Amino acid sequence: MTRSPATRSVSVTGNTVADERSHDRHDGGRGATRCPDCTDGLGGPRPVAPGSWRDRVRQNPPLALAYRIAVFVVGLLFVLLGVALTVLPGPLTIPPILVGLWVWSTEFEWARRFFATFKRKAVDTWRHAKQHPVSSAAVTIGGLAAAALVFWAVGHWHLVDQSKRLVGLG
């Protein structure tokens, strides 16, 4: 049987893939037990230096899983804080989101790529603010003044209590 080098025979069984070359491997031709692109939904961990602290953590599977979960939760808390701060005007939302993405990027490759893009845009925005300090300051101060006015109005006219009474909760 003569085949061109570009073609090969591939068989798929369940979650394993084997081709005709797999019989020469040490696993007896069973194929990969998991495809290289399959992940836990968060992507594969970032590469680490052999012998480093993270390498030692990853050699202990339960500890590695706990570490990945902890990194994800800490990053998520910062990102959620940034999203919660979007109700306030100005650039207050950017730093916590950047910190959250940075935390994620220490462990997740997808976050490293996203963080690099976000960081580049944040640097461009900062450069723009430094080039136009008066308008940037005016927008930030005006937004803070508007937020202060809204908070004052809500407290002065007891809008939360009135809303509760309107809906039947108070």
mmCIF file of C-alpha atoms in Angstrom:
data_model
loop_
_atom_site.group_PDB
_atom_site.id
_atom_site.type_symbol
_atom_site.label_atom_id
_atom_site.label_comp_id
_atom_site.label_asym_id
_atom_site.label_seq_id
_atom_site.Cartn_x
_atom_site.Cartn_y
_atom_site.Cartn_z
ATOM 1 C CA MET A 1 0.000 0.000 0.000
ATOM 2 C CA THR A 2 1.606 3.236 -1.145
ATOM 3 C CA ARG A 3 0.552 6.557 0.333
ATOM 4 C CA SER A 4 1.745 10.063 -0.278
ATOM 5 C CA PRO A 5 3.424 11.703 2.728
ATOM 6 C CA ALA A 6 0.535 14.190 3.093
ATOM 7 C CA THR A 7 -2.133 11.538 3.773
ATOM 8 C CA ARG A 8 -2.533 9.328 6.787
ATOM 9 C CA SER A 9 -5.071 6.997 8.281
ATOM 10 C CA VAL A 10 -6.789 8.280 11.424
ATOM 11 C CA SER A 11 -9.271 6.453 13.629
ATOM 12 C CA VAL A 12 -11.363 8.025 16.359
ATOM 13 C CA THR A 13 -12.725 6.022 19.279
ATOM 14 C CA GLY A 14 -14.447 7.838 22.125
ATOM 15 C CA ASN A 15 -12.006 10.427 23.446
ATOM 16 C CA THR A 16 -8.928 8.894 21.809
ATOM 17 C CA VAL A 17 -7.354 9.569 18.462
ATOM 18 C CA ALA A 18 -4.926 7.143 16.868
ATOM 19 C CA ASP A 19 -3.221 7.181 13.509
ATOM 20 C CA GLU A 20 -1.075 4.603 11.794
ATOM 21 C CA ARG A 21 2.070 6.127 13.284
ATOM 22 C CA SER A 22 0.797 5.668 16.841
ATOM 23 C CA HIS A 23 1.707 1.974 16.835
ATOM 24 C CA ASP A 24 5.354 2.979 17.106
ATOM 25 C CA ARG A 25 4.754 4.900 20.302
ATOM 26 C CA HIS A 26 5.324 3.669 23.822
ATOM 27 C CA ASP A 27 1.599 3.551 24.651
ATOM 28 C CA GLY A 28 0.870 0.575 22.424
ATOM 29 C CA GLY A 29 -1.058 2.568 19.833
ATOM 30 C CA ARG A 30 -3.950 3.482 22.109
ATOM 31 C CA GLY A 31 -3.752 7.128 21.074
ATOM 32 C CA ALA A 32 -4.015 10.192 23.248
ATOM 33 C CA THR A 33 -6.327 9.851 26.203
ATOM 34 C CA ARG A 34 -7.257 13.481 25.808
ATOM 35 C CA CYS A 35 -6.985 15.808 22.855
ATOM 36 C CA PRO A 36 -4.336 18.537 23.289
ATOM 37 C CA ASP A 37 -6.891 21.292 22.695
ATOM 38 C CA CYS A 38 -9.339 20.046 25.349
ATOM 39 C CA THR A 39 -9.262 22.124 28.526
ATOM 40 C CA ASP A 40 -11.074 22.529 31.801
ATOM 41 C CA GLY A 41 -12.819 25.603 30.425
ATOM 42 C CA LEU A 42 -10.213 27.995 31.769
ATOM 43 C CA GLY A 43 -7.470 26.972 29.366
ATOM 44 C CA GLY A 44 -4.216 25.280 30.121
ATOM 45 C CA PRO A 45 -1.931 26.733 32.756
ATOM 46 C CA ARG A 46 0.844 29.067 31.670
ATOM 47 C CA PRO A 47 4.277 27.502 31.322
ATOM 48 C CA VAL A 48 6.520 27.795 34.370
ATOM 49 C CA ALA A 49 10.224 27.351 34.957
ATOM 50 C CA PRO A 50 11.184 23.829 36.078
ATOM 51 C CA GLY A 51 11.932 23.682 39.796
ATOM 52 C CA SER A 52 10.121 26.946 40.540
ATOM 53 C CA TRP A 53 7.548 27.336 43.300
ATOM 54 C CA ARG A 54 4.682 27.051 40.788
ATOM 55 C CA ASP A 55 6.236 23.949 39.260
ATOM 56 C CA ARG A 56 6.285 22.320 42.700
ATOM 57 C CA VAL A 57 2.637 23.387 43.238
ATOM 58 C CA ARG A 58 1.619 21.883 39.895
ATOM 59 C CA GLN A 59 3.264 18.567 40.727
ATOM 60 C CA ASN A 60 0.690 18.107 43.510
ATOM 61 C CA PRO A 61 -2.663 17.856 41.615
ATOM 62 C CA PRO A 62 -5.001 18.751 44.520
ATOM 63 C CA LEU A 63 -2.840 21.731 45.449
ATOM 64 C CA ALA A 64 -2.582 22.775 41.791
ATOM 65 C CA LEU A 65 -6.366 22.722 41.448
ATOM 66 C CA ALA A 66 -6.812 24.703 44.672
ATOM 67 C CA TYR A 67 -4.229 27.233 43.473
ATOM 68 C CA ARG A 68 -5.948 27.666 40.087
ATOM 69 C CA ILE A 69 -9.316 28.118 41.801
ATOM 70 C CA ALA A 70 -7.832 30.663 44.231
ATOM 71 C CA VAL A 71 -6.217 32.626 41.385
ATOM 72 C CA PHE A 72 -9.507 32.612 39.483
ATOM 73 C CA VAL A 73 -11.560 33.740 42.509
ATOM 74 C CA VAL A 74 -9.144 36.552 43.471
ATOM 75 C CA GLY A 75 -9.055 37.796 39.868
ATOM 76 C CA LEU A 76 -12.844 37.571 39.654
ATOM 77 C CA LEU A 77 -13.266 39.642 42.822
ATOM 78 C CA PHE A 78 -11.126 42.439 41.380
ATOM 79 C CA VAL A 79 -12.935 42.342 38.030
ATOM 80 C CA LEU A 80 -16.322 42.437 39.782
ATOM 81 C CA LEU A 81 -15.131 45.374 41.894
ATOM 82 C CA GLY A 82 -14.181 47.187 38.691
ATOM 83 C CA VAL A 83 -17.575 46.432 37.166
ATOM 84 C CA ALA A 84 -19.325 47.624 40.358
ATOM 85 C CA LEU A 85 -17.383 50.887 40.149
ATOM 86 C CA THR A 86 -18.796 51.632 36.687
ATOM 87 C CA VAL A 87 -21.648 53.484 38.396
ATOM 88 C CA LEU A 88 -19.090 56.123 39.369
ATOM 89 C CA PRO A 89 -17.707 58.429 36.716
ATOM 90 C CA GLY A 90 -14.123 58.636 35.585
ATOM 91 C CA PRO A 91 -11.412 56.039 35.324
ATOM 92 C CA LEU A 92 -12.111 54.404 38.706
ATOM 93 C CA THR A 93 -13.203 51.168 37.045
ATOM 94 C CA ILE A 94 -9.951 50.565 35.154
ATOM 95 C CA PRO A 95 -7.438 49.826 37.979
ATOM 96 C CA PRO A 96 -9.377 46.985 39.681
ATOM 97 C CA ILE A 97 -10.116 45.340 36.335
ATOM 98 C CA LEU A 98 -6.443 45.609 35.385
ATOM 99 C CA VAL A 99 -5.442 44.058 38.712
ATOM 100 C CA GLY A 100 -7.949 41.234 38.212
ATOM 101 C CA LEU A 101 -6.690 40.554 34.691
ATOM 102 C CA TRP A 102 -3.107 40.662 35.943
ATOM 103 C CA VAL A 103 -3.922 38.107 38.660
ATOM 104 C CA TRP A 104 -5.576 35.849 36.074
ATOM 105 C CA SER A 105 -2.685 36.325 33.639
ATOM 106 C CA THR A 106 -0.266 34.828 36.152
ATOM 107 C CA GLU A 107 -1.992 31.467 35.717
ATOM 108 C CA PHE A 108 -4.149 31.500 32.562
ATOM 109 C CA GLU A 109 -2.746 31.995 29.059
ATOM 110 C CA TRP A 110 -6.028 33.411 27.675
ATOM 111 C CA ALA A 111 -5.937 36.087 30.379
ATOM 112 C CA ARG A 112 -2.323 36.963 29.561
ATOM 113 C CA ARG A 113 -3.305 37.725 25.963
ATOM 114 C CA PHE A 114 -6.396 39.679 27.056
ATOM 115 C CA PHE A 115 -4.384 41.559 29.710
ATOM 116 C CA ALA A 116 -1.800 42.602 27.114
ATOM 117 C CA THR A 117 -4.542 44.086 24.907
ATOM 118 C CA PHE A 118 -6.283 45.787 27.831
ATOM 119 C CA LYS A 119 -2.988 47.137 29.151
ATOM 120 C CA ARG A 120 -2.094 48.583 25.741
ATOM 121 C CA LYS A 121 -5.461 50.357 25.541
ATOM 122 C CA ALA A 122 -5.119 51.652 29.109
ATOM 123 C CA VAL A 123 -1.676 53.055 28.302
ATOM 124 C CA ASP A 124 -3.106 54.747 25.194
ATOM 125 C CA THR A 125 -5.928 56.239 27.279
ATOM 126 C CA TRP A 126 -3.477 57.502 29.908
ATOM 127 C CA ARG A 127 -1.310 59.022 27.184
ATOM 128 C CA HIS A 128 -4.393 60.773 25.767
ATOM 129 C CA ALA A 129 -5.339 62.077 29.234
ATOM 130 C CA LYS A 130 -1.829 63.475 29.715
ATOM 131 C CA GLN A 131 -1.975 65.182 26.315
ATOM 132 C CA HIS A 132 -5.388 66.725 27.096
ATOM 133 C CA PRO A 133 -5.273 67.339 30.861
ATOM 134 C CA VAL A 134 -7.907 70.073 30.987
ATOM 135 C CA SER A 135 -10.630 68.146 29.192
ATOM 136 C CA SER A 136 -9.768 64.913 31.044
ATOM 137 C CA ALA A 137 -9.908 66.695 34.394
ATOM 138 C CA ALA A 138 -13.151 68.455 33.432
ATOM 139 C CA VAL A 139 -14.838 65.173 32.486
ATOM 140 C CA THR A 140 -13.631 63.431 35.659
ATOM 141 C CA ILE A 141 -14.512 66.317 37.998
ATOM 142 C CA GLY A 142 -17.842 66.890 36.254
ATOM 143 C CA GLY A 143 -18.710 63.210 36.567
ATOM 144 C CA LEU A 144 -17.783 63.153 40.253
ATOM 145 C CA ALA A 145 -19.873 66.288 40.838
ATOM 146 C CA ALA A 146 -22.832 64.683 39.047
ATOM 147 C CA ALA A 147 -22.473 61.537 41.152
ATOM 148 C CA ALA A 148 -22.285 63.626 44.335
ATOM 149 C CA LEU A 149 -25.436 65.492 43.257
ATOM 150 C CA VAL A 150 -27.284 62.215 42.678
ATOM 151 C CA PHE A 151 -26.200 60.836 46.079
ATOM 152 C CA TRP A 152 -27.259 64.097 47.748
ATOM 153 C CA ALA A 153 -30.666 64.055 45.978
ATOM 154 C CA VAL A 154 -31.313 60.441 46.960
ATOM 155 C CA GLY A 155 -30.555 61.224 50.603
ATOM 156 C CA HIS A 156 -32.261 64.633 50.701
ATOM 157 C CA TRP A 157 -35.564 63.513 49.229
ATOM 158 C CA HIS A 158 -35.451 60.031 50.785
ATOM 159 C CA LEU A 159 -35.858 58.451 47.366
ATOM 160 C CA VAL A 160 -35.001 54.942 48.561
ATOM 161 C CA ASP A 161 -37.741 55.045 51.222
ATOM 162 C CA GLN A 162 -40.235 56.484 48.739
ATOM 163 C CA SER A 163 -39.374 53.760 46.225
ATOM 164 C CA LYS A 164 -39.930 51.080 48.860
ATOM 165 C CA ARG A 165 -43.337 52.531 49.706
ATOM 166 C CA LEU A 166 -44.291 52.652 46.015
ATOM 167 C CA VAL A 167 -43.465 48.987 45.537
ATOM 168 C CA GLY A 168 -45.130 47.978 48.780
ATOM 169 C CA LEU A 169 -41.998 47.011 50.728
ATOM 170 C CA GLY A 170 -42.063 49.833 53.256
#
